[in-house]
Coordinates of C-alpha atoms in Angstrom, one line a residue:
M1 CA -15.2 -12.4 2.4
K2 CA -19.0 -12.6 1.5
L3 CA -18.8 -9.1 0.1
I4 CA -16.1 -9.5 -1.9
A5 CA -17.9 -12.5 -3.3
R6 CA -21.0 -10.8 -4.0
F7 CA -18.9 -8.1 -5.5
S8 CA -17.1 -10.3 -7.5
H9 CA -20.5 -12.1 -9.2
L10 CA -21.5 -8.5 -10.2
G11 CA -21.7 -7.6 -13.5
I12 CA -19.1 -5.4 -15.3
A13 CA -21.5 -2.7 -16.0
T14 CA -22.0 -2.4 -12.0
K15 CA -18.6 -2.8 -11.1
Q16 CA -17.5 0.1 -13.2
F17 CA -20.3 2.2 -11.9
F18 CA -19.2 1.5 -8.5
Y19 CA -15.2 1.6 -9.3
M20 CA -16.0 5.0 -11.2
F21 CA -18.2 6.5 -8.5
L22 CA -16.2 5.4 -5.7
V23 CA -12.7 6.6 -7.1
T24 CA -13.9 10.0 -8.1
L25 CA -16.0 10.8 -4.9
L26 CA -12.4 9.8 -3.0
L27 CA -11.0 12.3 -5.2
F28 CA -13.4 14.8 -4.8
L29 CA -13.2 14.2 -1.0
L30 CA -9.4 14.5 -0.7
L31 CA -9.7 17.5 -3.0
A32 CA -12.1 19.1 -0.6
W33 CA -10.0 18.3 2.1
S34 CA -7.2 19.5 1.3
N35 CA -8.6 22.8 -0.1
L36 CA -10.6 22.9 3.2
S37 CA -7.0 22.3 5.4
E38 CA -5.4 25.1 3.1
A39 CA -7.7 27.3 4.2
E40 CA -7.3 26.4 8.0
T41 CA -4.3 27.2 7.3
L42 CA -4.5 30.4 5.8
L43 CA -6.9 31.3 7.7
K44 CA -4.9 30.5 11.3
D45 CA -2.0 31.9 9.5
Q46 CA -3.6 35.7 8.7
V47 CA -4.8 35.5 11.7
T48 CA -1.4 35.2 13.7
K49 CA -0.3 37.8 11.9
D50 CA -2.6 40.1 12.1
A51 CA -2.3 39.3 15.8
E52 CA 1.5 40.0 16.0
L53 CA 0.9 43.3 14.2
L54 CA -1.9 44.5 16.6
V55 CA 0.4 43.3 19.7
A56 CA 3.2 45.1 18.2
R57 CA 1.2 48.5 18.3
T58 CA -0.3 47.8 21.4
N59 CA 3.5 47.3 22.7
Q60 CA 4.1 50.7 21.0
Y61 CA 1.3 52.4 22.9
I62 CA 2.7 51.0 26.1
D63 CA 5.9 52.4 25.2
A64 CA 5.0 55.9 24.7
T65 CA 2.2 55.5 27.6
L66 CA 5.6 54.7 29.5
D67 CA 7.8 57.1 28.1
N68 CA 5.1 59.9 29.4
V69 CA 6.0 58.9 32.4
E70 CA 10.0 59.3 32.0
N71 CA 9.2 63.1 30.9
I72 CA 7.2 63.9 34.0
L73 CA 10.0 62.6 36.2
L74 CA 11.9 64.9 33.6
L75 CA 9.8 68.0 34.2
L76 CA 9.8 67.4 38.1
S77 CA 13.4 67.4 37.8
T78 CA 13.7 70.7 36.7
R79 CA 11.9 71.7 39.8
Q80 CA 14.2 70.4 42.0
D81 CA 14.4 74.1 43.8
W82 CA 10.6 74.1 44.6
L83 CA 10.8 70.2 45.9
A84 CA 13.9 70.8 48.0
G85 CA 12.8 73.9 49.4
G86 CA 11.7 74.4 52.7
D87 CA 8.2 75.5 51.3
E88 CA 6.1 71.7 52.0
A89 CA 2.8 73.2 50.7
E90 CA 4.6 74.4 47.0
A91 CA 5.8 71.0 46.7
V92 CA 2.9 69.3 47.2
R93 CA 0.9 71.3 44.9
T94 CA 3.7 70.9 42.2
L95 CA 3.1 66.9 42.3
Q96 CA -0.9 67.5 42.3
S97 CA -0.6 69.5 39.4
F98 CA 1.8 66.8 37.7
A99 CA -0.4 64.2 38.7
D100 CA -3.8 65.8 37.8
Y101 CA -2.8 66.9 34.3
N102 CA -1.0 63.1 34.1
S103 CA -4.1 61.2 35.9
S104 CA -4.6 58.6 32.9
V105 CA -0.8 57.3 33.5
V106 CA 0.2 58.6 37.2
R107 CA -1.7 57.3 40.2
T108 CA 0.7 59.0 42.8
L109 CA 3.8 61.4 43.0
Y110 CA 6.3 61.4 45.7
F111 CA 9.4 63.3 46.4
V112 CA 11.6 61.5 49.3
R113 CA 13.9 64.1 50.3
S114 CA 17.5 62.8 51.5
D115 CA 16.5 63.7 54.8
G116 CA 13.7 61.2 55.0
K117 CA 11.1 64.0 54.5
V118 CA 7.9 62.6 51.9
F119 CA 6.1 65.3 49.7
S120 CA 3.2 63.6 47.7
N121 CA 0.3 64.6 45.6
T122 CA -1.8 63.0 48.1
Q123 CA -0.2 64.0 51.3
V124 CA -3.1 63.6 53.7
N125 CA -3.6 60.1 52.2
Y126 CA -0.2 59.8 52.6
D127 CA 0.1 60.9 55.9
I128 CA -2.5 59.0 57.4
I129 CA -1.8 55.5 55.1
G130 CA 2.0 55.9 54.4
N131 CA 3.6 54.0 51.9
P132 CA 6.0 51.1 53.3
H133 CA 7.8 50.7 49.7
L134 CA 9.5 53.8 49.3
K135 CA 12.2 53.3 51.4
A136 CA 13.1 50.5 48.9
L137 CA 12.6 52.1 46.1
Y138 CA 14.8 55.3 47.1
A139 CA 17.5 52.8 47.7
Q140 CA 17.0 51.5 44.3
A141 CA 16.9 54.8 42.6
L142 CA 20.4 55.6 44.4
D143 CA 22.0 52.7 43.0
N144 CA 21.9 53.4 39.5
Y145 CA 24.4 56.5 39.2
G146 CA 21.0 58.8 38.6
S147 CA 19.1 57.7 35.9
I148 CA 15.7 56.5 35.6
Q149 CA 14.9 53.1 37.5
V150 CA 11.6 51.1 37.1
S151 CA 10.8 49.0 39.5
E152 CA 8.8 45.1 39.5
P153 CA 4.9 45.4 39.8
Y154 CA 3.8 45.9 43.5
V155 CA 0.8 46.6 45.5
S156 CA 0.8 50.3 47.1
P157 CA -1.4 51.4 49.6
L158 CA -2.5 54.4 47.8
S159 CA -2.4 53.5 44.3
G160 CA -3.3 49.9 44.3
R161 CA -1.8 47.6 41.8
T162 CA 1.5 49.8 40.6
L163 CA 4.8 49.8 39.3
A164 CA 7.0 52.6 40.2
Y165 CA 9.3 55.2 38.4
M166 CA 12.4 56.8 40.3
M167 CA 14.7 59.1 39.5
P168 CA 17.3 60.8 41.9
I169 CA 17.1 64.6 41.7
K170 CA 21.3 66.3 42.8
D171 CA 22.2 69.8 43.5
R172 CA 24.8 71.8 41.3
N173 CA 27.2 70.3 43.2
N174 CA 25.9 66.9 42.2
E175 CA 24.5 66.0 45.7
V176 CA 21.7 64.1 46.0
Q177 CA 18.7 66.2 47.4
G178 CA 16.1 63.3 46.9
V179 CA 14.2 60.9 44.8
I180 CA 11.1 61.4 42.8
I181 CA 9.0 58.5 42.5
A182 CA 5.7 58.0 39.9
E183 CA 3.5 55.1 40.6
L184 CA 1.5 53.9 38.2
G185 CA -2.4 52.4 37.9
L186 CA -1.7 49.6 36.4
D187 CA -5.1 48.4 36.3
L188 CA -5.9 51.8 34.5
L189 CA -2.7 51.0 31.8
V190 CA -4.0 47.5 31.4
S191 CA -7.9 48.8 30.9
R192 CA -6.6 51.0 28.0
I193 CA -5.2 48.2 26.6
S194 CA -8.0 45.9 26.7
P195 CA -10.2 47.7 23.9
L196 CA -6.6 47.7 21.6
I197 CA -6.6 43.6 22.0
Y198 CA -9.5 41.3 21.7
Q199 CA -8.3 38.6 22.6
S200 CA -7.1 37.3 26.4
F201 CA -3.7 39.3 27.0
A202 CA -0.8 39.3 29.9
L203 CA 2.1 41.6 30.4
V204 CA 4.9 39.8 31.3
T205 CA 8.0 41.9 32.9
A206 CA 11.8 41.4 32.8
N207 CA 11.9 39.5 35.8
G208 CA 9.0 37.4 34.6
N209 CA 5.8 38.7 36.8
V210 CA 2.7 39.0 35.3
I211 CA 0.4 42.1 34.9
N212 CA -2.8 41.5 33.4
R213 CA -6.5 42.0 33.9
M214 CA -9.4 39.8 33.3
E215 CA -13.2 39.8 33.8
A216 CA -14.6 37.4 36.6
G217 CA -15.6 34.5 34.8
E218 CA -12.6 33.6 32.7
R219 CA -12.5 30.7 30.8
L220 CA -9.8 30.7 28.4
L221 CA -6.9 30.8 30.9
P222 CA -6.7 29.1 34.2
V223 CA -7.2 31.0 37.4
K224 CA -7.4 31.0 41.0
P225 CA -10.5 29.9 42.3
G226 CA -12.2 32.2 44.8
T227 CA -10.2 35.0 43.6
Y228 CA -11.6 38.6 42.7
P229 CA -9.9 39.8 40.7
P230 CA -9.1 36.6 39.3
E231 CA -5.5 35.8 39.2
L232 CA -3.9 33.1 36.7
L233 CA -2.3 29.8 38.2
P234 CA 1.5 30.2 38.8
A235 CA 1.9 27.1 37.1
F236 CA 0.7 29.3 34.2
T237 CA 2.6 32.0 34.6
A238 CA 5.7 30.1 34.9
K239 CA 5.4 28.7 31.3
L240 CA 4.9 32.7 30.4
P241 CA 8.7 34.1 30.1
G242 CA 9.5 31.0 28.3
L243 CA 7.4 31.3 25.1
K244 CA 9.2 32.7 21.8
T245 CA 8.8 35.8 20.1
G246 CA 5.9 35.8 17.8
A247 CA 3.2 32.5 17.4
D248 CA 3.8 29.7 19.8
D249 CA 1.3 27.1 20.5
M250 CA 0.3 25.8 24.1
S251 CA -2.2 23.4 25.8
V252 CA -4.3 24.5 29.0
N253 CA -6.6 22.5 30.1
G254 CA -6.8 20.5 27.0
E255 CA -7.3 23.0 24.6
R256 CA -4.8 24.3 22.1
L257 CA -3.9 28.0 22.3
I258 CA -2.2 30.1 20.1
A259 CA -0.1 32.7 22.1
V260 CA 1.5 35.8 20.2
K261 CA 4.1 37.3 21.9
S262 CA 5.9 40.8 21.2
A263 CA 9.2 41.5 21.3
K264 CA 10.9 43.2 24.5
N265 CA 10.2 47.1 24.7
R266 CA 12.9 49.2 26.5
L267 CA 12.0 48.0 30.0
G268 CA 12.1 44.3 28.7
W269 CA 8.0 43.9 28.8
S270 CA 6.5 41.4 27.1
L271 CA 2.9 41.3 25.6
I272 CA 1.0 38.1 24.9
A273 CA -2.2 37.7 23.3
F274 CA -4.0 34.3 23.7
I275 CA -6.0 32.5 20.9
P276 CA -7.8 29.6 21.1
E277 CA -7.7 27.5 18.1
D278 CA -11.6 26.7 17.9
S279 CA -12.0 30.1 17.2
F280 CA -10.2 29.6 13.4
Y281 CA -12.6 26.5 13.2
K282 CA -15.6 28.9 13.7
D283 CA -14.6 31.2 11.2
L284 CA -14.4 28.3 9.1
Q285 CA -17.9 27.3 9.3
P286 CA -19.3 28.9 6.4
L287 CA -16.9 27.3 4.1
Y288 CA -17.8 23.8 5.4
G289 CA -21.5 24.7 4.4
N290 CA -20.5 25.4 1.4
Y291 CA -18.1 22.0 0.7
R292 CA -21.1 20.4 2.1
N293 CA -23.6 21.8 -0.8
A294 CA -21.2 21.3 -3.3
T295 CA -20.5 17.6 -2.1
M296 CA -24.3 16.9 -2.0
L297 CA -24.7 18.2 -5.1
W298 CA -21.3 16.2 -6.8
V299 CA -22.6 13.2 -5.7
V300 CA -25.9 13.5 -7.5
I301 CA -24.2 14.5 -11.1
L302 CA -21.5 12.3 -10.3
L303 CA -24.3 9.4 -9.4
F304 CA -25.8 10.3 -13.2
S305 CA -22.5 10.6 -15.3
A306 CA -21.2 7.6 -14.0
Y307 CA -24.3 5.7 -14.5
M308 CA -24.3 7.1 -18.1
L309 CA -20.5 6.3 -18.8
S310 CA -21.2 2.7 -17.7
R311 CA -24.2 2.1 -19.8
T312 CA -22.6 3.9 -22.9
L313 CA -19.3 1.4 -22.8
T314 CA -21.3 -2.0 -21.4
R315 CA -24.2 -1.5 -23.6
P316 CA -22.2 -2.9 -27.1
I317 CA -20.4 -5.7 -24.8
R318 CA -23.7 -6.8 -23.8
G319 CA -24.7 -6.9 -27.7
L320 CA -21.6 -9.0 -28.3
V321 CA -22.5 -11.2 -25.5
N322 CA -26.1 -12.3 -26.8
K323 CA -24.5 -12.7 -30.2
M324 CA -21.9 -15.1 -28.5
D325 CA -24.9 -16.9 -27.0
R326 CA -26.6 -17.8 -30.0
L327 CA -23.8 -19.7 -31.3
H328 CA -24.3 -23.2 -31.7
D329 CA -22.4 -24.6 -35.0
F330 CA -19.2 -23.6 -35.2
E331 CA -19.2 -24.8 -38.9
V332 CA -21.0 -21.5 -40.0
V333 CA -20.1 -19.2 -37.4
A334 CA -21.4 -15.4 -38.8
K335 CA -19.0 -12.9 -38.1
L336 CA -19.3 -10.2 -35.6
P337 CA -19.9 -6.5 -37.1
E338 CA -16.5 -4.5 -37.2
N339 CA -17.5 -0.9 -37.9
R340 CA -16.5 0.3 -34.5
R341 CA -12.8 2.0 -34.0
D342 CA -12.7 2.1 -30.3
E343 CA -12.0 -1.2 -28.0
I344 CA -15.2 -2.7 -28.3
G345 CA -14.6 -2.7 -31.9
K346 CA -11.0 -4.4 -31.4
L347 CA -13.1 -6.8 -29.2
A348 CA -15.3 -7.9 -32.0
R349 CA -12.3 -8.5 -34.3
S350 CA -10.7 -10.1 -31.4
L351 CA -14.0 -12.7 -31.1
N352 CA -13.9 -13.6 -34.9
A353 CA -10.3 -14.0 -35.0
M354 CA -11.0 -16.7 -31.9
L355 CA -13.7 -18.4 -33.7
A356 CA -11.5 -18.6 -37.0
R357 CA -8.8 -20.5 -34.6
I358 CA -11.6 -22.7 -33.2
Q359 CA -12.9 -23.9 -36.7
H360 CA -9.6 -24.5 -37.7
L361 CA -8.8 -26.5 -34.4
L362 CA -12.1 -28.4 -35.2
H363 CA -10.6 -29.2 -38.7
E364 CA -7.6 -30.3 -37.4
T365 CA -9.2 -32.6 -34.6
K366 CA -11.2 -34.0 -37.5
R367 CA -8.0 -34.6 -39.2
A368 CA -6.3 -35.8 -35.9
E369 CA -9.2 -38.5 -35.9
E370 CA -8.8 -39.7 -39.0
K371 CA -5.3 -40.5 -39.1
K372 CA -6.0 -42.3 -35.4
K373 CA -8.4 -44.5 -37.4
E374 CA -5.8 -44.9 -40.1
Y375 CA -3.3 -45.8 -37.6
E376 CA -5.5 -48.4 -36.0
L377 CA -6.9 -49.9 -39.2
K378 CA -3.1 -49.9 -40.0
M379 CA -2.0 -51.9 -37.0
L380 CA -4.7 -54.6 -37.4
R381 CA -3.7 -54.7 -41.2
S382 CA 0.0 -55.9 -39.8
Q383 CA -1.1 -56.9 -36.3
I384 CA 0.5 -60.5 -36.9
A385 CA 3.5 -60.8 -39.1
P386 CA 3.0 -64.1 -41.3
H387 CA 7.1 -64.5 -41.0
F388 CA 6.4 -64.7 -37.1
L389 CA 3.6 -67.1 -36.8
Y390 CA 5.2 -69.2 -39.7
N391 CA 9.0 -69.4 -38.1
T392 CA 7.1 -69.7 -34.6
L393 CA 5.1 -72.6 -35.7
A394 CA 8.2 -74.5 -37.7
C395 CA 9.8 -73.9 -34.1
I396 CA 6.8 -75.6 -32.8
S397 CA 6.7 -78.9 -35.1
S398 CA 10.8 -79.3 -34.7
M399 CA 10.0 -79.8 -30.7
A400 CA 7.3 -82.1 -31.6
K401 CA 9.4 -84.4 -33.8
Q402 CA 12.0 -84.2 -30.7
Q403 CA 9.7 -85.0 -28.4
K404 CA 9.8 -82.2 -26.3
I405 CA 6.4 -82.2 -25.3
D406 CA 6.6 -79.7 -22.1
D407 CA 8.5 -76.8 -24.1
V408 CA 6.0 -77.8 -27.4
R409 CA 2.9 -77.0 -24.5
Q410 CA 4.2 -74.2 -23.1
T411 CA 5.3 -72.1 -26.4
I412 CA 1.9 -73.2 -28.1
R413 CA 0.4 -71.6 -24.6
S414 CA 2.4 -68.3 -25.1
L415 CA 1.5 -68.0 -28.5
V416 CA -2.0 -68.6 -27.9
G417 CA -1.9 -66.1 -24.8
L418 CA -0.1 -63.9 -27.3
L419 CA -2.6 -64.2 -30.2
T420 CA -5.5 -63.9 -27.9
F421 CA -3.9 -60.5 -26.3
S422 CA -3.5 -58.8 -29.7
F423 CA -7.0 -59.9 -31.6
D424 CA -8.7 -58.5 -28.2
R425 CA -10.5 -55.5 -29.5
Q426 CA -12.3 -54.5 -26.4
S427 CA -10.2 -51.7 -25.2
E428 CA -7.2 -50.1 -26.8
F429 CA -6.2 -49.3 -23.8
V430 CA -4.6 -52.3 -21.2
A431 CA -3.3 -52.2 -17.4
L432 CA 0.6 -52.2 -17.8
E433 CA 0.3 -55.6 -15.7
E434 CA -1.0 -57.2 -18.8
E435 CA 1.1 -54.9 -21.3
L436 CA 4.2 -56.7 -19.1
E437 CA 2.2 -60.2 -19.4
G438 CA 2.1 -60.0 -23.0
L439 CA 5.5 -59.0 -23.3
R440 CA 6.7 -62.0 -21.2
M441 CA 4.7 -64.2 -23.5
Y442 CA 6.5 -62.9 -26.5
M443 CA 9.9 -63.3 -24.9
H444 CA 9.3 -66.8 -24.3
I445 CA 8.6 -67.7 -27.9
Q446 CA 11.9 -65.4 -29.0
Q447 CA 13.8 -67.6 -26.2
V448 CA 12.7 -71.1 -27.6
R449 CA 13.8 -69.8 -31.2
Y450 CA 16.8 -68.3 -30.7
G451 CA 17.6 -70.0 -27.3
A452 CA 19.1 -68.0 -24.2
K453 CA 21.5 -65.7 -25.8
Y454 CA 18.7 -62.9 -25.4
G455 CA 17.5 -62.1 -22.0
C456 CA 14.6 -59.8 -20.9
R457 CA 14.0 -58.3 -16.9
I458 CA 11.5 -56.8 -15.7
E459 CA 11.7 -54.3 -12.8
V460 CA 8.4 -52.2 -12.2
E461 CA 7.0 -51.5 -8.9
P462 CA 3.6 -53.3 -7.6
Q463 CA 1.7 -49.9 -7.4
L464 CA 1.8 -49.1 -11.1
L465 CA 1.0 -52.2 -12.6
Q466 CA -2.9 -50.6 -13.0
Q467 CA -1.5 -47.8 -14.8
R468 CA -3.3 -47.8 -18.0
I469 CA -1.5 -47.4 -21.3
L470 CA -2.1 -48.1 -25.3
K471 CA -1.9 -51.6 -25.9
L472 CA 1.4 -53.0 -27.8
T473 CA 3.4 -50.3 -26.6
L474 CA 6.1 -51.7 -24.9
Q475 CA 6.3 -54.9 -27.4
P476 CA 7.7 -53.4 -30.7
L477 CA 10.3 -51.6 -28.6
V478 CA 11.7 -54.3 -26.6
E479 CA 11.2 -56.4 -30.3
N480 CA 13.3 -53.5 -31.8
A481 CA 16.0 -53.7 -29.1
L482 CA 16.7 -57.3 -29.9
F483 CA 16.7 -57.5 -33.7
H484 CA 18.9 -54.2 -33.9
G485 CA 20.2 -53.7 -30.8
L486 CA 21.2 -57.3 -29.3
A487 CA 21.1 -59.3 -32.7
P488 CA 23.8 -57.4 -34.4
K489 CA 26.4 -58.0 -31.1
G490 CA 25.5 -61.7 -31.0
G491 CA 22.9 -61.7 -27.6
G492 CA 22.4 -59.3 -24.7
S493 CA 19.5 -58.5 -22.4
V494 CA 16.9 -55.9 -22.4
I495 CA 15.9 -54.3 -18.8
V496 CA 12.0 -52.8 -18.7
T497 CA 11.6 -50.6 -15.7
A498 CA 9.0 -47.7 -14.7
S499 CA 8.9 -44.6 -12.3
V500 CA 6.5 -41.7 -11.6
H501 CA 8.2 -38.1 -12.5
D502 CA 6.0 -34.9 -12.0
G503 CA 2.8 -36.5 -12.3
R504 CA 4.0 -38.5 -15.3
L505 CA 4.5 -42.4 -15.7
R506 CA 7.8 -42.9 -17.7
L507 CA 8.5 -46.7 -19.1
Y508 CA 12.7 -47.4 -20.0
V509 CA 13.5 -50.4 -22.1
R510 CA 17.1 -50.5 -22.4
D511 CA 19.7 -52.9 -23.8
D512 CA 23.0 -53.5 -23.7
G513 CA 23.3 -54.1 -27.7
I514 CA 25.4 -52.0 -30.4
G515 CA 24.2 -48.6 -29.4
M516 CA 22.8 -45.7 -31.6
S517 CA 24.7 -42.3 -32.8
R518 CA 22.9 -39.2 -33.1
S519 CA 22.2 -39.8 -36.7
D520 CA 21.3 -43.0 -36.1
I521 CA 18.2 -41.4 -33.6
R522 CA 17.4 -38.5 -35.9
D523 CA 17.1 -41.4 -38.5
V524 CA 14.5 -43.6 -36.6
Y525 CA 12.2 -40.4 -35.7
R526 CA 12.1 -39.6 -39.4
K527 CA 11.4 -42.7 -41.3
Q528 CA 9.6 -46.0 -40.7
A529 CA 10.0 -49.2 -42.4
A530 CA 7.9 -49.8 -45.5
E531 CA 7.9 -53.7 -44.4
P532 CA 8.0 -55.5 -41.1
S533 CA 11.1 -58.1 -40.9
R534 CA 10.8 -61.3 -41.0
H535 CA 11.4 -61.4 -37.4
S536 CA 8.7 -58.8 -35.7
F537 CA 5.4 -59.9 -34.7
T538 CA 3.7 -57.0 -35.5
G539 CA 4.5 -54.0 -38.1
I540 CA 4.1 -51.8 -35.4
G541 CA 7.4 -49.7 -35.8
F542 CA 8.8 -47.2 -33.3
A543 CA 7.2 -44.3 -35.6
N544 CA 4.0 -45.6 -35.3
V545 CA 3.9 -46.2 -31.5
H546 CA 5.3 -42.4 -30.7
E547 CA 2.2 -41.4 -33.1
R548 CA -0.2 -43.3 -31.6
I549 CA 0.8 -41.8 -27.9
R550 CA 0.7 -38.2 -29.4
I551 CA -2.4 -38.6 -31.3
H552 CA -4.2 -40.2 -28.0
F553 CA -2.4 -37.6 -25.3
G554 CA -1.1 -34.7 -27.1
E555 CA 2.3 -33.0 -27.9
P556 CA 4.0 -33.4 -24.5
Y557 CA 3.8 -37.2 -25.0
G558 CA 5.6 -40.0 -27.0
L559 CA 9.1 -41.3 -27.0
R560 CA 12.6 -40.7 -26.5
I561 CA 15.8 -42.4 -27.6
G562 CA 19.1 -42.0 -26.3
G563 CA 22.0 -44.2 -27.0
R564 CA 25.9 -44.3 -27.3
K565 CA 27.5 -46.4 -30.1
G566 CA 29.2 -49.7 -28.5
V567 CA 27.4 -49.3 -25.1
G568 CA 23.5 -49.9 -25.6
T569 CA 20.1 -48.1 -26.4
V570 CA 17.4 -46.8 -23.9
V571 CA 13.8 -45.9 -25.3
R572 CA 11.5 -43.6 -22.7
V573 CA 7.9 -44.0 -23.2
E574 CA 6.2 -40.5 -21.6
L575 CA 2.2 -41.3 -20.9
P576 CA -0.2 -39.5 -18.4
M577 CA -1.0 -40.6 -15.1
S578 CA -4.1 -43.0 -14.0
L579 CA -5.7 -43.1 -17.5
Q580 CA -9.2 -44.9 -17.0
S581 CA -9.9 -46.9 -20.2

């Protein structure tokens, strides 16, 4: 909050500078971030596509290699006379020649005859070490009606990590003579794939077995501790068959990896390459550096541009402020120059128009003051109507002749108090309590003159009695009610009340006289009697009271009249609260 308060006290130039600088900088940073994100996405997509293409081509290489193994089995099946005959040496030489010629793929060749006799290209090693898997491979080969079968990976005593291609050989009578088995060197196959794929990779067989080769110290993929060569954790390998073909996301030890999986080959195998997401960000480091340098240069240019622009825009405004500060006399105001056509020129024209309006208001205020003084003089000149004073004194004389000493004393006291209240010029404002007391004295004189046919009741709450109002506000209204509302009817009563509404003091003068129509009410607003009647105490009429209130307090205040013919009239006086003299 303190920072906001300090910022609010800054000048327009400083605020404009900060606003332009911050907004433009944020836009630039947003654009840079968007471009970097787009570049990162494009790079990621490109690397992923390259990896997918590389994986696909590598998978094709694997297919071609495995096709060579199938061709070896097919060629050996044409030499069944050597293999099925009794010449053991010739059978071994045949297997050795094929194995030596295809040593890049095949590690060990076997021919298992139907009688259980086994020939191998490494006959001596087989005779010594043996191979416990041949029996199961022989049975698996016969289960597929003579076509080539492929086993799942296993560890062979002669070939190490391997898998076997198997094909039964039959004679002309379609009798099985035996099964040719070729064990592949998986480590050799994987080592030939490694130069083709620069990422970590794994081969997944149709049954979900994983074939991979990792160097010691492998950190990208999770391996079993203490194993050499490193072996993948079973929990990780269990996830690999479920990966979708193409690019897929996976997390390993909190690190995000992109797994690029190929389509299955003829054996149902898939090749999966693993790319760490961090490698994308490393490739983007030069781009980050370029953006960082461009941002620094842009900030410098932006600071200078924002400063110059704010200075250019605010200098004319400061000139206008200086000219406005030199204004002391609104009677003679020099116009500001309006030669500019931009917003500054519009501001100058607006200021000139405002100054013209101020001069007009000053003149209006002077006229209002003069009019106020005119009403005050008029009130003084007509403050006591001669007819009222003459009739009151005649009434006192009559009561004196009738020896009504108490009535004479009370009437003289009321008349003296009323005259004192009227002539007192210490203040034009009086407390509501004083105004009501003057009204009571006036009503006492009227009741002495006319008897009990006129009544007046005052109902004002005590807390409102100290509110300040204009002197002689209520008396002319009550007088008007008596002689224009009740007198034509032959008598009646007047009620004076007060209330507070929306922070304003409202005084009401109600009578139950002859009432007023709408046209009568309009006439009251428009005209004022030129001469007071012989019954009036002062020459102040309804219109004068209304104008005095509006001159002192403004347009929202004044009198409102309501009435109905034959029912009565009510006058509402609207005044501000808590007015001090």
